Amino acid sequence: MKRTIILFTILLFQQLTVFSQTPKHEVRAVWLTTLNGLDWPGVKATNNEAIERQKRQLTTILDQLSRANINTVLLQTRVRGTTLYPSQIEPWDGCLTGTPGRNPGYDPLQFAIDECHKRGMELHAWVVAIPVGKWNAIGCKRLRERYPSLIHKIGDEGYMNPEKPQTGEHIANMCGEIVDKYDVDGIHLDYIRYPENWKQTVSKDRGRSYITDIVRRIHTRVKNSKPWVKLSCSPIGKYSDLTRYPSRGWNAYNVVCQDAQGWLREGLMDQLYPMMYFKGDNYYPFAVDWADNTYGRTVVTGLGVWLLSRKEGSNWPLIEITRELNVSRDLGMGHCYFRSRFFTDNVKGLYTYVCRDFDKYPALIPPMTWQSSALPTPPKGISLNNEGSTLHLRWWGAKNNSNSPTLYYNVYCSTQHPVDTKDVRNLIAHHLTKESLSIRDDDGLHYYAITAMDRYGNESSAIQSNVIVESTIKYLKNDGVRLQLPEIDRDFGTRYIRIESLAGNSVIQRAYTATTKEIIIRTLPNGVYRVKAVDKNKVARHIGQFIIKR
């Protein structure tokens, strides 16, 4: 009934506010496209200096994504019968060096994995399945030489024939090579379907069985190697015609033989990222349909944020995407942006909206309880020690109770005891691999809680610190309604006062003049906050912090 009311409201009035609070578990992802360097790389790795520039480009993108609390990066790894890593099966893609087949001088996939994991983000290897590029390009040409009757030509493009068993075997081997060699968090299949202009001679049921057989082969290969690696795909955004809303001739099930909901039901997929690049009644009824047919798995709506672009899209207003974001969350689904560059370029202010409002707090990936539900044993001990202006947290004794190889640690803090680990606003660090964390003592953190988490996303109960860590600085005065500002150096040229949460998210920003003595804070909940002065160049300087205790 609730979903019916939501859909009715959206379709008739097209007005929306946030339905629900930020969830603790939610996939927030981007498609990072390497085809022709669309999102990355923008520099060709032709010498050592260029390699370092190419790496810096990627880390800059990942820093931007991390600030927006993105937790999943879908990196295009098999591009068009070509790869982003040293494969024994297919040649290098030309996006890295400008020359197809040329080694860039380092392993971009390994570098990307390491950098994502440093930032607490998952990396899923995005594998383009059926298309293999231009007929005479290196990827397609090598496959034609290896499998003379396998590649089907449509126009000047080559496609692997989904009706041939070698197709499933080859793609499964590609996915297996990636999973065996790299510590990826997921395999993400793209274009795992018939091409829309394929002259299909078999029945639709038979066609679906061919595609599903490919998926089944890949699933078996991946899960036999590392069962904690997530398998996902990006189906057509409309699964099938609905009773009241037709798909207008473009859907996954009937047109391209992509039984994505069946793959969830059979347990062949852990996640789906339907490409929902539509609006209005082409989006909302079909979003509800995906949400109603998850079979306990994770569905993440793929948002066409390039459509915001005046130059490359349809010049949508920002509200089209923000409305879809809110509906997806209220339906219990995550969100994924296509493509990364349109998100980080802040087209129409989307990146700002996400950072300041929609995703201002982090989120953990929903656990794969269908694969393993054994909770880790929490740490047995925790210690907190001040060393000058630095606070050192250490913990020990956690135990992994699943077959996944490593444990991660999440750190929560609050002025209240015990720390509420269900409240994502208290999460200050996650996916740590070491049993320690050092932070500035003057952050005003008080009580702490530590949990352990396995590779399936199962999180232990928390060990709680029962010692208050007092801050060594003097807090700014406030009465819960007004915050008294300190004297600010006039030479800094302050234009705004920004109040941030401990996680670094802006919660209030107000214009500043020499006569500004206080800031209204009545809308803020109890807690600890930082205060920063911001100049005209958006350079921020820490000027103090305060605690609200009403």
Coordinates of C-alpha atoms in Angstrom, one line a residue:
M1 CA 0.0 0.0 0.0
K2 CA 2.8 2.4 0.9
R3 CA 4.5 2.0 -2.5
T4 CA 1.2 2.5 -4.3
I5 CA 0.7 5.8 -2.4
I6 CA 4.3 6.9 -3.3
L7 CA 3.8 6.1 -6.9
F8 CA 0.5 7.9 -7.1
T9 CA 1.9 11.0 -5.5
I10 CA 4.9 11.1 -7.8
L11 CA 3.0 10.5 -11.0
L12 CA 0.2 12.9 -10.3
F13 CA 2.0 15.8 -8.6
Q14 CA 5.6 15.3 -9.5
Q15 CA 6.7 16.8 -6.2
L16 CA 8.9 15.1 -3.7
T17 CA 10.6 15.5 -0.4
V18 CA 12.9 13.0 1.3
F19 CA 10.8 10.1 2.4
S20 CA 13.3 8.4 4.7
Q21 CA 16.5 9.0 6.6
T22 CA 19.9 8.0 5.3
P23 CA 20.1 4.2 5.7
K24 CA 23.1 2.5 7.3
H25 CA 23.3 0.0 4.4
E26 CA 23.0 1.2 0.8
V27 CA 25.0 0.8 -2.4
R28 CA 26.2 4.1 -3.8
A29 CA 28.1 3.5 -7.0
V30 CA 29.4 5.0 -10.2
W31 CA 30.2 3.5 -13.6
L32 CA 33.8 4.5 -14.3
T33 CA 34.1 4.2 -18.1
T34 CA 37.4 3.6 -19.7
L35 CA 36.2 3.1 -23.3
N36 CA 38.0 5.7 -25.3
G37 CA 39.0 7.3 -22.0
L38 CA 35.5 8.7 -21.5
D39 CA 35.9 9.0 -17.7
W40 CA 39.5 7.8 -17.3
P41 CA 42.3 7.9 -18.4
G42 CA 42.7 11.3 -20.0
V43 CA 46.5 10.9 -20.3
K44 CA 48.2 8.2 -22.3
A45 CA 50.9 6.2 -20.4
T46 CA 53.7 6.6 -22.9
N47 CA 56.6 7.2 -20.4
N48 CA 57.2 7.2 -16.6
E49 CA 56.0 10.8 -16.2
A50 CA 52.8 10.1 -18.1
I51 CA 52.2 7.0 -16.1
E52 CA 52.3 9.0 -12.9
R53 CA 49.9 11.6 -14.3
Q54 CA 47.5 8.8 -15.4
K55 CA 47.6 7.5 -11.8
R56 CA 47.1 10.9 -10.3
Q57 CA 44.1 11.4 -12.5
L58 CA 42.5 8.3 -11.1
T59 CA 43.3 9.1 -7.5
T60 CA 41.8 12.6 -8.0
I61 CA 38.6 11.0 -9.2
L62 CA 38.5 8.5 -6.3
D63 CA 39.1 11.3 -3.8
Q64 CA 36.0 13.1 -5.3
L65 CA 34.0 10.0 -5.1
S66 CA 35.1 9.3 -1.5
R67 CA 34.0 12.8 -0.4
A68 CA 30.6 12.0 -1.9
N69 CA 30.5 8.8 0.2
I70 CA 30.5 6.6 -2.9
N71 CA 31.2 3.1 -1.7
T72 CA 31.3 1.1 -5.0
V73 CA 33.3 1.8 -8.2
L74 CA 32.4 -0.2 -11.3
L75 CA 35.6 0.0 -13.3
Q76 CA 35.4 -0.9 -17.0
T77 CA 37.9 -3.7 -17.1
R78 CA 37.1 -5.8 -20.1
V79 CA 36.4 -3.1 -22.6
R80 CA 35.8 -4.5 -26.1
G81 CA 37.6 -7.8 -26.3
T82 CA 40.4 -5.9 -24.6
T83 CA 41.5 -5.5 -21.0
L84 CA 42.7 -3.0 -18.4
Y85 CA 45.2 -5.5 -16.9
P86 CA 47.9 -8.0 -18.2
S87 CA 45.6 -10.8 -19.4
Q88 CA 46.7 -14.2 -20.7
I89 CA 43.5 -14.3 -22.7
E90 CA 42.9 -10.9 -24.4
P91 CA 45.1 -8.0 -25.4
W92 CA 45.5 -4.6 -23.7
D93 CA 42.9 -1.9 -24.5
G94 CA 44.2 1.1 -26.3
C95 CA 42.7 3.7 -23.8
L96 CA 45.8 3.3 -21.6
T97 CA 48.6 4.1 -24.1
G98 CA 46.8 5.2 -27.3
T99 CA 48.1 1.9 -28.9
P100 CA 45.9 -1.2 -28.7
G101 CA 47.8 -4.2 -27.4
R102 CA 50.6 -2.0 -25.8
N103 CA 51.6 -2.6 -22.2
P104 CA 51.2 0.7 -20.2
G105 CA 54.1 -0.1 -17.9
Y106 CA 52.1 -0.8 -14.8
D107 CA 49.0 -2.7 -13.8
P108 CA 46.0 -0.3 -13.8
L109 CA 43.6 -2.7 -12.3
Q110 CA 45.8 -3.5 -9.3
F111 CA 46.4 0.2 -8.8
A112 CA 42.7 1.0 -8.9
I113 CA 41.9 -1.8 -6.5
D114 CA 44.6 -0.7 -4.0
E115 CA 43.4 3.0 -4.2
C116 CA 39.7 2.1 -3.8
H117 CA 40.5 -0.1 -0.8
K118 CA 42.5 2.7 0.8
R119 CA 39.4 4.8 0.7
G120 CA 37.1 2.1 2.0
M121 CA 35.4 1.7 -1.4
E122 CA 34.7 -1.6 -3.2
L123 CA 36.0 -2.1 -6.7
H124 CA 34.0 -4.3 -9.1
A125 CA 35.5 -5.3 -12.4
W126 CA 33.0 -4.2 -15.1
V127 CA 33.1 -6.8 -17.9
V128 CA 31.4 -5.9 -21.2
A129 CA 30.2 -9.4 -22.3
I130 CA 28.9 -9.7 -25.8
P131 CA 30.2 -6.7 -27.9
V132 CA 33.9 -7.0 -28.9
G133 CA 34.4 -3.8 -30.8
K134 CA 35.1 -2.9 -34.4
W135 CA 35.4 -5.8 -36.8
N136 CA 39.1 -5.2 -37.6
A137 CA 40.1 -3.8 -34.2
I138 CA 42.5 -5.9 -32.1
G139 CA 40.0 -7.3 -29.7
C140 CA 37.6 -8.5 -32.3
K141 CA 40.3 -9.7 -34.7
R142 CA 42.0 -11.8 -32.1
L143 CA 38.8 -13.5 -31.1
R144 CA 37.9 -14.2 -34.8
E145 CA 41.3 -15.8 -35.2
R146 CA 40.7 -17.9 -32.0
Y147 CA 37.1 -18.8 -32.7
P148 CA 36.5 -18.5 -36.5
S149 CA 32.8 -19.0 -36.4
L150 CA 32.0 -17.4 -33.1
I151 CA 31.9 -13.7 -33.8
H152 CA 28.8 -12.2 -35.5
K153 CA 29.1 -9.1 -37.6
I154 CA 26.4 -6.3 -37.4
G155 CA 27.4 -3.2 -39.3
D156 CA 31.1 -2.8 -38.6
E157 CA 30.9 -4.2 -35.1
G158 CA 31.6 -7.7 -33.8
Y159 CA 29.5 -9.6 -31.2
M160 CA 30.1 -12.9 -29.5
N161 CA 27.3 -15.3 -30.5
P162 CA 25.3 -16.0 -27.3
E163 CA 24.0 -19.2 -28.8
K164 CA 27.5 -20.8 -29.0
P165 CA 28.8 -22.5 -25.9
Q166 CA 32.3 -21.0 -26.5
T167 CA 30.8 -17.6 -25.6
G168 CA 29.9 -18.5 -22.1
E169 CA 33.1 -20.5 -21.6
H170 CA 35.3 -17.6 -22.8
I171 CA 33.6 -14.9 -20.7
A172 CA 33.6 -17.2 -17.7
N173 CA 37.3 -17.7 -18.2
M174 CA 37.8 -13.9 -18.4
C175 CA 35.9 -13.4 -15.1
G176 CA 37.8 -16.3 -13.5
E177 CA 41.1 -14.8 -14.5
I178 CA 40.2 -11.5 -12.9
V179 CA 38.9 -13.1 -9.7
D180 CA 41.8 -15.5 -9.3
K181 CA 44.5 -12.9 -9.9
Y182 CA 43.0 -9.8 -8.2
D183 CA 41.3 -8.9 -4.9
V184 CA 38.2 -7.5 -6.6
D185 CA 35.0 -7.1 -4.6
G186 CA 32.7 -7.9 -7.5
I187 CA 32.3 -8.9 -11.2
H188 CA 29.9 -6.6 -13.0
L189 CA 28.5 -7.8 -16.3
D190 CA 27.4 -5.4 -18.9
Y191 CA 25.6 -6.1 -22.2
I192 CA 24.9 -9.7 -21.1
R193 CA 22.1 -10.0 -23.6
Y194 CA 21.3 -10.2 -27.3
P195 CA 22.1 -7.1 -29.4
E196 CA 18.9 -5.2 -30.1
N197 CA 19.5 -5.6 -33.9
W198 CA 20.4 -9.3 -33.8
K199 CA 18.3 -11.3 -36.3
Q200 CA 17.1 -13.9 -33.8
T201 CA 16.1 -17.2 -35.3
V202 CA 15.2 -19.1 -32.1
S203 CA 12.3 -18.5 -29.8
K204 CA 12.5 -15.9 -27.0
D205 CA 12.3 -18.7 -24.4
R206 CA 15.3 -20.4 -26.1
G207 CA 17.1 -17.1 -26.4
R208 CA 16.7 -16.5 -22.6
S209 CA 18.0 -19.9 -21.9
Y210 CA 21.1 -19.2 -23.9
I211 CA 21.8 -15.9 -22.0
T212 CA 21.0 -17.5 -18.7
D213 CA 23.4 -20.4 -19.4
I214 CA 26.2 -17.8 -19.9
V215 CA 25.3 -16.2 -16.6
R216 CA 25.3 -19.6 -14.9
R217 CA 28.7 -20.5 -16.2
I218 CA 30.1 -17.2 -15.0
H219 CA 28.5 -17.6 -11.6
T220 CA 29.9 -21.1 -11.1
R221 CA 33.4 -19.9 -12.1
V222 CA 33.4 -16.9 -9.8
K223 CA 31.8 -18.5 -6.8
N224 CA 33.9 -21.6 -6.9
S225 CA 37.0 -19.4 -6.7
K226 CA 35.8 -16.7 -4.2
P227 CA 32.2 -16.9 -3.0
W228 CA 32.4 -13.5 -1.3
V229 CA 32.9 -11.8 -4.7
K230 CA 29.6 -10.2 -5.7
L231 CA 28.2 -11.0 -9.2
S232 CA 26.1 -8.3 -10.7
C233 CA 24.9 -7.0 -14.0
S234 CA 23.3 -4.0 -15.6
P235 CA 20.1 -5.1 -17.3
I236 CA 17.8 -2.9 -19.5
G237 CA 16.0 -0.6 -17.1
K238 CA 12.5 -2.0 -17.8
Y239 CA 12.3 -5.7 -17.0
S240 CA 9.0 -6.2 -18.9
D241 CA 5.7 -4.7 -19.7
L242 CA 3.6 -3.8 -16.6
T243 CA -0.2 -4.1 -16.4
R244 CA -0.8 -0.3 -16.6
Y245 CA 2.6 0.8 -18.0
P246 CA 4.0 -0.7 -21.2
S247 CA 7.7 -0.6 -21.8
R248 CA 7.1 0.9 -25.2
G249 CA 9.0 -1.8 -27.1
W250 CA 12.2 -1.7 -25.0
N251 CA 12.6 -4.2 -22.1
A252 CA 15.0 -6.8 -20.8
Y253 CA 12.8 -9.9 -20.8
N254 CA 10.9 -9.9 -24.1
V255 CA 13.2 -7.9 -26.4
V256 CA 16.8 -8.9 -25.6
C257 CA 16.2 -12.2 -23.6
Q258 CA 17.6 -10.9 -20.3
D259 CA 15.8 -12.6 -17.4
A260 CA 17.4 -10.5 -14.8
Q261 CA 14.7 -11.0 -12.1
G262 CA 14.9 -14.7 -12.8
W263 CA 18.7 -14.6 -12.1
L264 CA 18.0 -13.0 -8.7
R265 CA 15.3 -15.7 -8.0
E266 CA 17.7 -18.5 -9.0
G267 CA 20.5 -17.0 -6.9
L268 CA 22.8 -16.4 -9.9
M269 CA 23.1 -12.7 -9.2
D270 CA 23.9 -10.9 -5.9
Q271 CA 23.2 -7.4 -7.2
L272 CA 21.4 -5.8 -10.2
Y273 CA 22.0 -2.3 -11.6
P274 CA 19.1 -1.8 -14.0
M275 CA 19.9 1.1 -16.4
M276 CA 16.9 3.3 -15.7
Y277 CA 17.8 6.2 -17.9
F278 CA 14.2 7.5 -18.0
K279 CA 11.8 9.8 -16.2
G280 CA 8.2 10.1 -15.3
D281 CA 6.1 7.0 -15.9
N282 CA 9.0 5.5 -17.8
Y283 CA 10.9 5.4 -14.5
Y284 CA 8.8 5.2 -11.3
P285 CA 6.5 2.2 -12.1
F286 CA 9.4 0.2 -13.3
A287 CA 11.5 1.2 -10.2
V288 CA 8.7 -0.2 -8.0
D289 CA 8.7 -3.4 -10.1
W290 CA 12.4 -3.9 -9.5
A291 CA 12.0 -3.2 -5.8
D292 CA 9.1 -5.7 -5.6
N293 CA 11.2 -8.5 -7.2
T294 CA 14.6 -8.4 -5.4
Y295 CA 14.2 -11.9 -3.9
G296 CA 16.2 -10.7 -0.9
R297 CA 19.1 -9.5 -3.1
T298 CA 20.4 -6.0 -3.8
V299 CA 18.9 -3.8 -6.6
V300 CA 20.6 -0.5 -7.4
T301 CA 19.0 2.0 -9.8
G302 CA 21.2 3.1 -12.6
L303 CA 20.7 6.9 -13.1
G304 CA 21.5 8.5 -16.4
V305 CA 23.1 11.7 -15.0
W306 CA 24.6 12.5 -18.4
L307 CA 21.0 13.5 -19.3
L308 CA 21.5 16.6 -17.1
S309 CA 24.1 17.8 -19.6
R310 CA 23.0 20.5 -22.1
K311 CA 25.8 19.5 -24.5
E312 CA 25.8 15.7 -24.3
G313 CA 22.4 14.8 -22.8
S314 CA 18.8 16.1 -22.8
N315 CA 19.3 19.1 -20.5
W316 CA 17.2 17.7 -17.7
P317 CA 16.6 19.9 -14.7
L318 CA 18.4 18.6 -11.5
I319 CA 15.0 17.8 -9.8
E320 CA 14.5 14.9 -12.2
I321 CA 17.5 13.1 -10.8
T322 CA 17.1 14.2 -7.1
R323 CA 13.5 13.0 -7.3
E324 CA 14.6 9.6 -8.6
L325 CA 17.3 9.4 -5.9
N326 CA 14.8 9.9 -3.2
V327 CA 12.3 7.4 -4.6
S328 CA 15.0 4.8 -5.0
R329 CA 16.0 5.2 -1.4
D330 CA 12.4 5.0 -0.1
L331 CA 12.0 1.8 -2.1
G332 CA 15.0 0.4 -0.4
M333 CA 17.3 0.5 -3.4
G334 CA 20.8 1.9 -3.9
H335 CA 21.8 4.3 -6.7
C336 CA 24.5 4.3 -9.4
Y337 CA 25.6 7.2 -11.6
F338 CA 26.3 6.9 -15.3
R339 CA 28.8 8.2 -15.9
S340 CA 31.3 9.1 -13.3
R341 CA 32.5 12.3 -15.1
F342 CA 29.0 13.8 -15.2
F343 CA 28.8 13.2 -11.4
T344 CA 32.2 14.6 -10.4
D345 CA 31.9 17.5 -12.9
N346 CA 28.9 18.6 -10.7
V347 CA 26.6 19.0 -13.7
K348 CA 23.6 21.1 -12.6
G349 CA 24.9 20.9 -9.0
L350 CA 24.3 17.2 -8.6
Y351 CA 27.6 16.5 -6.8
T352 CA 27.0 19.4 -4.4
Y353 CA 23.5 18.1 -3.6
V354 CA 24.8 14.6 -2.9
C355 CA 27.7 15.7 -0.7
R356 CA 25.8 18.3 1.3
D357 CA 22.4 16.7 1.5
F358 CA 21.5 13.3 0.1
D359 CA 24.6 11.3 1.0
K360 CA 26.3 13.5 3.6
Y361 CA 26.8 10.4 5.8
P362 CA 28.6 7.2 4.7
A363 CA 26.8 3.9 4.2
L364 CA 28.0 0.3 4.3
I365 CA 27.3 -2.2 1.5
P366 CA 24.2 -4.4 2.3
P367 CA 25.5 -7.8 3.6
M368 CA 25.3 -10.9 1.4
T369 CA 23.5 -12.9 4.0
W370 CA 22.3 -15.4 1.3
Q371 CA 25.9 -16.4 0.8
S372 CA 27.0 -16.4 4.4
S373 CA 25.3 -15.1 7.6
A374 CA 27.9 -16.0 10.2
L375 CA 28.7 -12.9 12.2
P376 CA 32.3 -12.2 13.1
T377 CA 33.3 -12.3 16.8
P378 CA 33.8 -8.7 18.0
P379 CA 37.1 -7.4 19.3
K380 CA 37.8 -8.6 22.9
G381 CA 39.6 -5.4 24.0
I382 CA 40.0 -1.7 23.2
S383 CA 42.5 0.9 24.4
L384 CA 42.5 4.7 24.0
N385 CA 45.7 6.7 24.7
N386 CA 46.5 10.4 24.2
E387 CA 49.9 11.3 22.8
G388 CA 50.2 15.1 22.5
S389 CA 47.3 16.2 20.3
T390 CA 46.8 12.7 18.9
L391 CA 44.4 10.0 20.2
H392 CA 45.4 6.4 19.5
L393 CA 42.7 3.7 19.4
R394 CA 43.7 0.1 19.4
W395 CA 41.7 -3.1 19.5
W396 CA 42.3 -6.8 19.3
G397 CA 40.8 -10.3 19.5
A398 CA 38.2 -10.2 16.7
K399 CA 37.5 -13.5 14.9
N400 CA 36.4 -14.2 11.4
N401 CA 33.7 -16.9 11.4
S402 CA 33.2 -17.1 7.6
N403 CA 35.4 -18.5 4.8
S404 CA 36.3 -15.0 3.6
P405 CA 40.0 -14.2 3.9
T406 CA 40.1 -10.9 5.8
L407 CA 38.3 -8.8 8.4
Y408 CA 37.5 -5.1 8.2
Y409 CA 36.9 -2.8 11.2
N410 CA 34.4 0.0 11.6
V411 CA 34.8 2.8 14.2
Y412 CA 31.9 4.7 15.7
C413 CA 31.9 7.6 18.1
S414 CA 29.4 9.6 20.0
T415 CA 28.9 11.8 23.1
Q416 CA 26.4 9.2 24.3
H417 CA 27.2 5.8 25.9
P418 CA 26.8 3.2 24.6
V419 CA 27.5 4.4 21.1
D420 CA 24.6 3.6 18.8
T421 CA 26.2 1.7 15.9
K422 CA 22.9 1.5 14.1
D423 CA 23.1 5.3 13.5
V424 CA 25.3 5.9 10.5
R425 CA 25.9 9.5 11.7
N426 CA 28.2 7.9 14.3
L427 CA 30.4 6.1 11.8
I428 CA 33.7 7.9 11.5
A429 CA 35.9 5.2 9.8
H430 CA 35.1 2.0 8.0
H431 CA 36.7 -0.9 6.1
L432 CA 39.9 -0.5 8.2
T433 CA 42.3 -3.3 7.7
K434 CA 44.5 -2.5 10.7
E435 CA 43.5 -2.9 14.4
S436 CA 44.3 0.7 15.1
L437 CA 43.2 4.3 14.3
S438 CA 44.9 7.6 15.2
I439 CA 42.9 10.8 15.2
R440 CA 43.3 14.3 16.5
D441 CA 42.4 14.6 20.2
D442 CA 40.9 18.0 19.7
D443 CA 38.1 16.6 17.5
G444 CA 36.2 16.3 20.8
L445 CA 35.3 12.6 20.4
H446 CA 34.1 10.9 23.5
Y447 CA 32.9 7.3 23.5
Y448 CA 34.0 4.8 20.9
A449 CA 32.7 1.5 19.6
I450 CA 34.5 -0.9 17.3
T451 CA 32.9 -3.7 15.1
A452 CA 34.5 -6.3 12.9
M453 CA 33.1 -7.0 9.4
D454 CA 33.8 -9.9 7.0
R455 CA 34.0 -9.8 3.2
Y456 CA 30.3 -10.7 2.9
G457 CA 29.4 -7.5 4.8
N458 CA 28.4 -9.3 8.0
E459 CA 29.1 -7.0 11.0
S460 CA 29.8 -8.1 14.5
S461 CA 28.3 -6.6 17.6
A462 CA 30.4 -3.8 19.0
I463 CA 33.0 -3.5 21.8
Q464 CA 32.3 -0.3 23.6
S465 CA 34.8 2.0 25.3
N466 CA 33.6 3.0 28.7
V467 CA 36.1 5.8 29.2
I468 CA 35.4 9.4 28.2
V469 CA 38.2 10.9 26.2
E470 CA 38.2 14.6 27.1
S471 CA 39.2 17.1 24.6
T472 CA 42.2 19.3 25.3
I473 CA 40.7 22.4 23.7
K474 CA 38.2 24.9 24.8
Y475 CA 34.8 24.6 23.2
L476 CA 32.9 27.5 21.7
K477 CA 30.0 28.7 23.8
N478 CA 26.4 28.0 22.8
D479 CA 23.0 27.6 24.4
G480 CA 21.6 25.1 21.9
V481 CA 20.1 27.9 19.9
R482 CA 22.9 30.4 19.3
L483 CA 26.6 29.7 18.8
Q484 CA 29.0 32.4 19.9
L485 CA 31.7 33.0 17.3
P486 CA 35.3 33.7 18.3
E487 CA 37.4 36.6 16.9
I488 CA 38.4 35.9 13.4
D489 CA 41.5 37.2 11.7
R490 CA 40.3 39.9 9.3
D491 CA 43.2 39.3 7.0
F492 CA 41.8 35.9 6.1
G493 CA 38.9 37.5 4.2
T494 CA 36.1 35.4 5.6
R495 CA 33.0 35.2 3.5
Y496 CA 31.2 32.3 5.1
I497 CA 31.0 30.4 8.3
R498 CA 30.7 26.6 7.8
I499 CA 29.7 24.2 10.5
E500 CA 30.6 20.6 9.8
S501 CA 29.8 17.2 11.4
L502 CA 32.7 15.1 12.7
A503 CA 32.6 13.2 9.5
G504 CA 33.4 16.4 7.6
N505 CA 30.0 17.0 6.1
S506 CA 28.7 20.6 6.0
V507 CA 25.5 21.0 8.0
I508 CA 25.2 24.8 8.1
Q509 CA 26.8 27.5 6.0
R510 CA 26.0 31.2 6.6
A511 CA 27.3 34.5 5.1
Y512 CA 29.8 36.3 7.4
T513 CA 30.6 40.0 7.9
A514 CA 32.6 41.8 10.5
T515 CA 29.5 42.3 12.6
T516 CA 28.5 38.6 12.7
K517 CA 28.9 37.5 16.3
E518 CA 26.7 34.4 16.4
I519 CA 25.1 31.6 14.3
I520 CA 21.7 30.1 14.8
I521 CA 22.1 26.3 15.5
R522 CA 18.7 25.3 16.7
T523 CA 18.1 22.9 13.9
L524 CA 21.2 20.8 14.8
P525 CA 20.8 17.7 16.9
N526 CA 23.0 17.2 20.0
G527 CA 26.5 16.3 19.2
V528 CA 30.0 17.7 18.5
Y529 CA 30.7 20.0 15.5
R530 CA 33.6 21.8 13.9
V531 CA 33.5 25.5 12.8
K532 CA 35.4 26.8 9.8
A533 CA 35.9 30.2 8.2
V534 CA 35.7 30.1 4.4
D535 CA 37.2 32.8 2.1
K536 CA 36.2 33.8 -1.4
N537 CA 38.4 31.1 -2.9
K538 CA 36.6 28.5 -0.8
V539 CA 39.6 27.9 1.3
A540 CA 38.5 26.8 4.8
R541 CA 40.3 27.4 8.1
H542 CA 39.4 25.7 11.4
I543 CA 38.4 28.2 14.0
G544 CA 36.9 26.0 16.7
Q545 CA 34.4 23.4 17.7
F546 CA 31.4 23.1 20.0
I547 CA 29.2 20.6 21.7
I548 CA 25.4 20.8 21.8
K549 CA 23.9 19.3 25.0
R550 CA 20.3 20.4 25.4

